[in-house]
Amino acid sequence: MGVIIAFVNQKGGCAKTTSAIHFSLALASRNYRVLLIDLDPQGHATLGLGAEIDGDKPTLSEVLMHTPLTGVGPSLEQTMISVRPGLDLVPANLGLAALEAKLASSPGREERLSEHLAQVVPSWDLVFIDCPPNLGLLTINALVAAREAMIPVEPAPFAAQGAERVLDTIEMVKEITGHLVAARLLPVMVSPRDWHAKTSLAQLREKHSGMVVQETVRRSILFARAAAAGKGIGEIAPRARAWGDYQQAAKACASRWENARALQRPRFTGLMTVAGGVSFTHPDLKPEDILLAGEFNGWTPDAGVEVIRGERGSWRKFLAVDPGRYEYKFVYEGRWMPDPGNPRRIRNLHGTHNSLVDVPQSIPEYRVGTGRNLRLT
Ligand SMILES: Nc1ncnc2c1ncn2[C@@H]1O[C@H](COP(=O)(O)OP(=O)(O)O)[C@@H](O)[C@H]1O
Ligand SMILES: [Mg+2]
């Protein structure tokens, strides 16, 4: 499953696009499968990579007009073009500028990009989103989809204030949608010998301790030159030190994302289909803290659920279910939520999402019977 990162800052000219492009190039050349989404109607990432637009393809704004759940309209995949080995791009188009107004009264408009990404994200290791220079609906869509917001900041007096507005927006996204985005500040355009920059950077690290990326990207005139040529700076000057900076920063961030993924994955794998029904466990919670409710048990939390207890407090819950398709949710500390371990979701009448599971006719690995056949790990 890919990790989605949004490059965001409402300020223009602070190196969002430059960072998104160079992270993409650096990590694609390290054999990550990378998808870059140009969400800025100005299309700077598209131009900066020298991408050739195919006029016959559907555009990103056409894709975002419709939710993928209805099956109407083009898919995100249809818009993609391959721009380098290992790097695919969803190019921007001018229609994105009008999209905010068109979507204004549409329910679930903040989740549109997230829904489309959920259909394709497993095919990429990393998905980067280059946001427009404002905190409008497109940026909100990116934040709702993303695991992490990467905020490029130039260490200068008052630079921290711009970052603060992004952090406020992230807080707002959490309140509106319940989606929590981690935030990182990436120091860019750092002049090595500038004493003011040094002081500002130290202040930034002190103010937002733990949030500032350790690696910094120095200032270089090569960035503007490379962008004009539709290339990354490593493609016009492989030995440029600023290219080395981006490679270092991207490498460090990627290994952090991978570790976070490794940590998160086994934590909660969500609902599994097993012989004769469905099953789940959680390594950090007690069985009474997380309950299962869905069409298979009349939406009554834990109705019919059997708790199988193992060694050292481990447990697994099992519910016998006939083959078929079911909508469900978990109830965690009294709050209903879709299954975080399951990307398949469907919008319900309340405008939130239910998870979706298909219980197959038979599962060959297990003997069909009750949950007692399950082994606890
Ligand atoms: N480290 C850097 N040193 C010098 N110029 C830079 C650097 N990073 C970006 N730039 C230049 O600054 C300008 C704005 O960068 P851009 O990435 O387009 O910002 P944004 O996407 O935030 O609007 C561009 O001309 C770009 O080439
Ligand atoms: Mg930009």
Coordinates of C-alpha atoms and ligand atoms in Angstrom, one line a residue:
M1 CA 0.0 0.0 0.0
G2 CA 1.4 3.4 -1.0
V3 CA 2.1 6.3 1.3
I4 CA 0.5 9.5 0.2
I5 CA 2.4 12.8 0.9
A6 CA 1.1 16.3 0.1
F7 CA 3.5 19.2 -0.6
V8 CA 1.7 22.1 0.8
N9 CA 2.0 25.8 1.8
Q10 CA -0.4 28.5 0.9
K11 CA 2.5 30.7 0.0
G12 CA 3.6 30.7 -3.6
G13 CA 7.2 30.4 -4.6
C14 CA 8.3 28.5 -1.5
A15 CA 9.5 25.4 -3.5
K16 CA 6.5 23.1 -3.2
T17 CA 6.7 22.1 -6.8
T18 CA 10.5 22.0 -6.9
S19 CA 10.4 19.7 -3.8
A20 CA 7.6 17.5 -5.2
I21 CA 9.5 17.1 -8.5
H22 CA 12.9 16.4 -6.9
F23 CA 11.6 14.0 -4.3
S24 CA 9.8 12.1 -7.1
L25 CA 13.0 12.0 -9.3
A26 CA 15.2 11.1 -6.4
L27 CA 13.1 8.2 -5.2
A28 CA 12.1 6.9 -8.6
S29 CA 15.8 6.5 -9.3
R30 CA 16.1 4.5 -6.1
N31 CA 13.6 2.0 -7.5
Y32 CA 10.5 3.3 -5.7
R33 CA 7.4 3.3 -7.8
V34 CA 6.3 6.9 -7.6
L35 CA 3.2 8.7 -8.7
L36 CA 3.1 12.5 -8.8
I37 CA -0.2 14.3 -8.9
D38 CA -0.1 17.9 -10.1
L39 CA -3.0 19.5 -8.3
D40 CA -2.1 23.1 -9.2
P41 CA -4.1 24.5 -12.1
Q42 CA -0.9 26.4 -13.1
G43 CA 0.6 23.0 -13.9
H44 CA 4.2 23.8 -12.8
A45 CA 5.0 20.2 -11.9
T46 CA 3.8 19.1 -15.3
L47 CA 5.9 21.7 -17.1
G48 CA 8.9 21.2 -14.8
L49 CA 9.0 17.6 -15.8
G50 CA 8.7 18.4 -19.5
A51 CA 5.6 16.2 -19.7
E52 CA 3.9 15.8 -23.0
I53 CA 0.2 16.2 -22.6
D54 CA -2.0 13.8 -24.5
G55 CA -5.1 15.8 -25.5
D56 CA -7.1 12.6 -25.9
K57 CA -6.8 11.6 -22.3
P58 CA -9.4 12.6 -19.7
T59 CA -8.2 15.3 -17.4
L60 CA -7.8 15.4 -13.6
S61 CA -10.6 17.9 -13.2
E62 CA -13.0 15.6 -15.1
V63 CA -12.0 12.7 -12.8
L64 CA -12.6 14.8 -9.7
M65 CA -16.0 15.9 -10.9
H66 CA -17.4 12.4 -10.0
T67 CA -17.0 10.0 -7.1
P68 CA -15.5 6.7 -8.3
L69 CA -18.2 4.9 -6.2
T70 CA -20.9 5.6 -8.8
G71 CA -18.8 4.4 -11.7
V72 CA -19.6 7.5 -13.7
G73 CA -16.8 9.5 -15.3
P74 CA -13.1 8.7 -16.1
S75 CA -10.8 7.1 -13.6
L76 CA -7.6 8.6 -12.2
E77 CA -5.6 5.8 -13.9
Q78 CA -6.8 7.0 -17.3
T79 CA -5.2 10.4 -16.8
M80 CA -1.7 9.1 -16.0
I81 CA 1.4 9.5 -18.2
S82 CA 4.8 7.9 -17.7
V83 CA 7.4 10.6 -17.4
R84 CA 10.5 8.8 -16.3
P85 CA 11.3 5.1 -15.5
G86 CA 9.4 4.4 -12.2
L87 CA 7.7 7.8 -12.3
D88 CA 4.1 8.4 -13.4
L89 CA 2.4 11.8 -13.5
V90 CA -1.2 12.9 -13.3
P91 CA -0.9 16.2 -15.1
A92 CA -2.7 19.3 -14.1
N93 CA -5.2 21.1 -16.3
L94 CA -6.7 24.5 -16.3
G95 CA -10.1 23.0 -15.4
L96 CA -8.9 22.5 -11.9
A97 CA -9.3 26.2 -11.3
A98 CA -13.0 26.0 -11.8
L99 CA -13.4 22.7 -10.0
E100 CA -13.6 24.3 -6.5
A101 CA -16.7 26.2 -7.5
K102 CA -18.2 23.2 -9.3
L103 CA -17.7 21.0 -6.3
A104 CA -18.8 23.5 -3.7
S105 CA -22.2 22.0 -3.0
S106 CA -21.3 18.4 -3.7
P107 CA -21.5 16.1 -0.6
G108 CA -18.1 14.5 0.2
R109 CA -16.3 17.1 -1.9
E110 CA -13.3 17.1 0.6
E111 CA -12.8 13.3 0.0
R112 CA -13.0 13.2 -3.8
L113 CA -9.3 12.8 -4.4
S114 CA -8.9 10.4 -1.5
E115 CA -11.7 8.2 -3.0
H116 CA -10.0 8.1 -6.4
L117 CA -6.6 7.4 -4.9
A118 CA -8.0 4.5 -2.8
Q119 CA -8.7 2.8 -6.2
V120 CA -5.1 3.0 -7.4
V121 CA -2.8 3.6 -4.5
P122 CA -1.7 0.0 -3.9
S123 CA 0.2 0.1 -7.3
W124 CA 2.6 2.7 -6.0
D125 CA 5.1 2.9 -3.2
L126 CA 4.8 6.7 -2.9
V127 CA 2.2 9.1 -4.1
F128 CA 3.2 12.8 -4.0
I129 CA 0.7 15.6 -4.4
D130 CA 1.9 19.1 -5.5
C131 CA -0.7 21.5 -4.1
P132 CA -1.8 24.9 -5.4
P133 CA -0.6 28.0 -3.5
N134 CA -3.7 28.4 -1.3
L135 CA -5.7 26.5 1.3
G136 CA -8.8 26.0 -0.8
L137 CA -10.8 22.8 -1.6
L138 CA -8.0 21.3 -3.8
T139 CA -5.5 21.5 -0.9
I140 CA -8.1 20.2 1.6
N141 CA -8.6 17.2 -0.8
A142 CA -4.9 16.6 -0.8
L143 CA -4.7 16.8 3.0
V144 CA -7.6 14.5 3.5
A145 CA -5.9 11.9 1.2
A146 CA -2.4 12.3 2.7
R147 CA -0.6 10.6 5.5
E148 CA 1.8 13.5 5.8
A149 CA 2.0 17.1 4.8
M150 CA 5.4 18.2 3.7
I151 CA 5.7 21.9 4.2
P152 CA 8.7 23.6 2.5
V153 CA 9.9 26.6 4.4
E154 CA 12.7 29.1 3.7
P155 CA 14.4 29.8 7.0
A156 CA 13.9 33.5 7.2
P157 CA 12.3 35.8 9.7
F158 CA 8.4 35.2 9.7
A159 CA 8.8 31.9 7.7
A160 CA 7.3 30.0 10.6
Q161 CA 4.1 32.0 10.4
G162 CA 3.2 30.7 7.0
A163 CA 3.8 27.2 8.3
E164 CA 1.5 27.9 11.2
R165 CA -1.4 28.6 8.9
V166 CA -0.9 25.2 7.2
L167 CA -0.8 23.6 10.7
D168 CA -4.1 25.4 11.5
T169 CA -5.6 24.0 8.3
I170 CA -4.5 20.5 9.2
E171 CA -6.2 20.9 12.6
M172 CA -9.4 22.0 10.8
V173 CA -9.2 19.0 8.5
K174 CA -9.0 16.8 11.6
E175 CA -12.1 18.4 13.1
I176 CA -14.1 18.2 9.9
T177 CA -13.2 14.8 8.7
G178 CA -11.5 13.0 11.6
H179 CA -8.5 12.5 9.3
L180 CA -5.2 13.2 11.0
V181 CA -2.3 14.3 8.9
A182 CA 1.3 14.4 10.2
A183 CA 3.2 17.6 9.3
R184 CA 6.8 18.0 8.5
L185 CA 8.7 21.2 7.7
L186 CA 11.3 20.9 5.0
P187 CA 14.0 23.7 5.1
V188 CA 14.6 24.9 1.6
M189 CA 16.5 27.7 -0.2
V190 CA 19.0 27.6 2.7
S191 CA 22.1 29.7 2.0
P192 CA 25.0 28.0 3.8
R193 CA 26.9 31.1 4.7
D194 CA 23.9 33.3 5.6
W195 CA 23.9 33.9 9.4
H196 CA 20.3 35.0 9.4
A197 CA 19.2 31.8 7.8
K198 CA 21.1 29.8 10.4
T199 CA 19.4 31.7 13.2
S200 CA 16.0 31.3 11.6
L201 CA 16.5 27.6 11.1
A202 CA 17.5 27.1 14.7
Q203 CA 14.4 29.0 15.8
L204 CA 12.2 26.9 13.6
R205 CA 13.7 23.7 15.0
E206 CA 13.2 24.9 18.5
K207 CA 9.6 26.1 17.9
H208 CA 8.5 22.9 16.1
S209 CA 10.8 20.4 17.6
G210 CA 10.7 17.0 16.0
M211 CA 8.7 18.3 13.0
V212 CA 11.6 19.8 11.1
V213 CA 13.3 17.5 8.6
Q214 CA 17.0 17.1 9.6
E215 CA 18.2 17.5 6.0
T216 CA 18.1 20.9 4.3
V217 CA 18.2 22.0 0.7
R218 CA 20.5 24.8 -0.3
R219 CA 19.8 27.6 -2.6
S220 CA 20.9 27.1 -6.2
I221 CA 20.2 29.0 -9.4
L222 CA 20.2 25.6 -11.2
F223 CA 16.6 25.0 -10.1
A224 CA 15.1 27.8 -12.2
R225 CA 17.3 26.8 -15.2
A226 CA 16.3 23.1 -14.9
A227 CA 12.6 23.9 -14.6
A228 CA 12.7 26.0 -17.7
A229 CA 14.2 23.0 -19.5
G230 CA 11.5 20.6 -18.2
K231 CA 14.1 18.7 -16.2
G232 CA 15.3 18.0 -12.7
I233 CA 18.6 19.6 -11.6
G234 CA 20.1 16.1 -11.4
E235 CA 19.3 15.7 -15.1
I236 CA 21.2 18.9 -16.1
A237 CA 23.9 18.8 -13.4
P238 CA 24.3 15.4 -11.8
R239 CA 26.9 16.6 -9.4
A240 CA 25.1 19.7 -8.2
R241 CA 25.3 19.9 -4.4
A242 CA 21.6 21.0 -4.2
W243 CA 20.6 17.8 -6.0
G244 CA 22.6 15.8 -3.4
D245 CA 20.6 17.7 -0.8
Y246 CA 17.3 16.6 -2.3
Q247 CA 18.5 13.0 -2.7
Q248 CA 19.6 13.0 1.0
A249 CA 16.3 14.5 2.2
A250 CA 14.2 12.2 0.1
K251 CA 16.1 9.1 1.1
A252 CA 15.7 10.0 4.8
C253 CA 12.0 10.7 4.5
A254 CA 11.4 7.6 2.5
S255 CA 13.0 5.4 5.1
R256 CA 10.9 7.1 7.8
W257 CA 7.7 6.5 5.8
E258 CA 8.7 2.9 5.3
N259 CA 9.4 2.4 9.0
A260 CA 6.1 4.0 9.9
R261 CA 4.4 1.7 7.5
A262 CA 6.1 -1.3 8.9
L263 CA 5.1 -0.2 12.4
Q264 CA 1.6 0.4 11.4
R265 CA 0.9 -2.6 9.3
P266 CA 0.9 -5.4 11.8
R267 CA -0.8 -3.1 14.4
F268 CA -4.3 -3.5 13.1
T269 CA -4.9 -5.5 9.9
G270 CA -8.6 -5.0 10.1
L271 CA -11.3 -7.5 9.4
M272 CA -10.2 -10.8 7.7
T273 CA -12.4 -13.3 6.0
V274 CA -11.8 -16.7 7.4
A275 CA -13.5 -20.1 7.0
G276 CA -17.1 -19.7 7.9
G277 CA -17.1 -16.0 8.6
V278 CA -15.0 -13.0 9.6
S279 CA -12.4 -12.4 12.2
F280 CA -10.2 -9.7 13.7
T281 CA -7.8 -8.9 16.5
H282 CA -5.9 -5.9 17.8
P283 CA -2.5 -6.1 19.5
D284 CA -3.0 -3.0 21.6
L285 CA -6.6 -3.1 22.6
K286 CA -8.7 -5.3 24.9
P287 CA -11.6 -7.1 23.2
E288 CA -14.2 -5.0 24.9
D289 CA -12.6 -1.8 23.4
I290 CA -13.3 -2.6 19.8
L291 CA -16.6 -4.0 18.6
L292 CA -17.9 -5.1 15.2
A293 CA -21.2 -4.1 13.7
G294 CA -22.5 -4.6 10.2
E295 CA -25.2 -6.0 8.0
F296 CA -24.1 -9.4 9.1
N297 CA -25.2 -8.8 12.7
G298 CA -28.0 -6.3 12.3
W299 CA -25.6 -3.4 13.1
T300 CA -25.7 -4.4 16.8
P301 CA -22.1 -4.1 18.1
D302 CA -20.6 -7.5 18.7
A303 CA -23.9 -9.3 18.4
G304 CA -23.1 -13.0 17.7
V305 CA -19.4 -12.4 18.0
E306 CA -17.3 -15.0 19.7
V307 CA -14.1 -14.1 21.6
I308 CA -11.3 -16.7 21.3
R309 CA -8.6 -16.1 23.9
G310 CA -5.0 -17.1 23.5
E311 CA -1.8 -16.8 25.4
R312 CA -0.6 -13.7 27.2
G313 CA -3.8 -11.8 26.8
S314 CA -4.0 -12.2 23.0
W315 CA -7.5 -12.6 21.6
R316 CA -9.3 -12.9 18.3
K317 CA -13.0 -12.3 17.6
F318 CA -14.9 -14.5 15.2
L319 CA -18.4 -14.0 13.7
A320 CA -20.0 -16.8 11.7
V321 CA -21.3 -15.2 8.4
D322 CA -22.8 -16.7 5.3
P323 CA -21.0 -16.0 2.0
G324 CA -21.9 -12.6 0.5
R325 CA -21.1 -8.9 0.5
Y326 CA -21.5 -6.9 3.7
E327 CA -21.1 -3.3 4.9
Y328 CA -19.7 -2.9 8.4
K329 CA -18.0 -0.6 10.8
F330 CA -15.9 -0.9 14.0
V331 CA -17.0 0.7 17.2
Y332 CA -13.9 2.0 19.0
E333 CA -14.4 3.6 22.4
G334 CA -18.0 4.3 21.5
R335 CA -17.2 5.9 18.2
W336 CA -18.2 4.3 14.9
M337 CA -15.5 4.2 12.3
P338 CA -14.7 2.5 9.0
D339 CA -12.1 -0.3 9.1
P340 CA -8.7 1.5 8.9
G341 CA -7.2 -1.7 7.5
N342 CA -9.6 -2.0 4.6
P343 CA -9.4 0.5 1.6
R344 CA -12.8 -0.7 0.3
R345 CA -15.4 1.8 1.4
I346 CA -18.8 2.9 0.4
R347 CA -20.6 6.1 1.3
N348 CA -23.7 5.6 3.6
L349 CA -26.8 7.7 4.0
H350 CA -25.2 9.8 6.8
G351 CA -22.5 11.0 4.4
T352 CA -19.8 9.0 6.1
H353 CA -18.3 5.7 5.0
N354 CA -18.9 2.0 5.7
S355 CA -16.3 -0.6 5.0
L356 CA -17.1 -3.4 2.5
V357 CA -16.2 -7.0 2.8
D358 CA -16.9 -10.0 0.5
V359 CA -17.1 -13.3 2.3
P360 CA -16.3 -16.0 -0.3
Q361 CA -18.0 -19.3 -0.7
S362 CA -15.0 -21.2 0.6
I363 CA -11.5 -20.5 1.8
P364 CA -9.2 -23.4 0.9
E365 CA -6.6 -22.7 3.7
Y366 CA -9.0 -23.4 6.5
R367 CA -11.3 -26.2 7.2
V368 CA -14.8 -24.8 7.1
G369 CA -16.3 -24.8 10.5
T370 CA -16.3 -22.5 13.5
G371 CA -13.7 -20.0 14.7
R372 CA -12.2 -22.7 16.9
N373 CA -10.2 -23.8 14.0
L374 CA -8.3 -20.5 14.0
R375 CA -4.8 -20.5 15.4
L376 CA -3.9 -17.6 17.6
T377 CA -0.5 -16.0 16.9
Ligands
LIG1 N1 16.6 25.6 -3.4 C1 16.3 26.6 -4.3 N2 17.2 27.5 -4.6 C2 16.9 28.5 -5.5 N3 15.7 28.6 -6.2 C3 14.8 27.7 -5.9 C4 15.0 26.6 -4.9 N4 13.8 25.9 -4.8 C5 13.0 26.5 -5.7 N5 13.5 27.5 -6.3 C6 12.9 28.4 -7.3 O1 11.9 29.2 -6.7 C7 10.8 29.4 -7.5 C8 9.5 28.9 -6.9 O2 9.6 27.5 -6.6 P1 8.4 26.5 -6.8 O3 8.8 25.2 -6.5 O4 7.7 26.8 -8.1 O5 7.5 27.1 -5.6 P2 5.9 26.8 -5.3 O6 5.5 25.5 -6.0 O7 5.8 26.7 -3.8 O8 5.1 28.0 -5.9 C9 11.1 28.6 -8.8 O9 11.6 29.5 -9.8 C10 12.2 27.6 -8.4 O10 13.0 27.3 -9.5
MG2 MG 4.0 25.2 -7.3

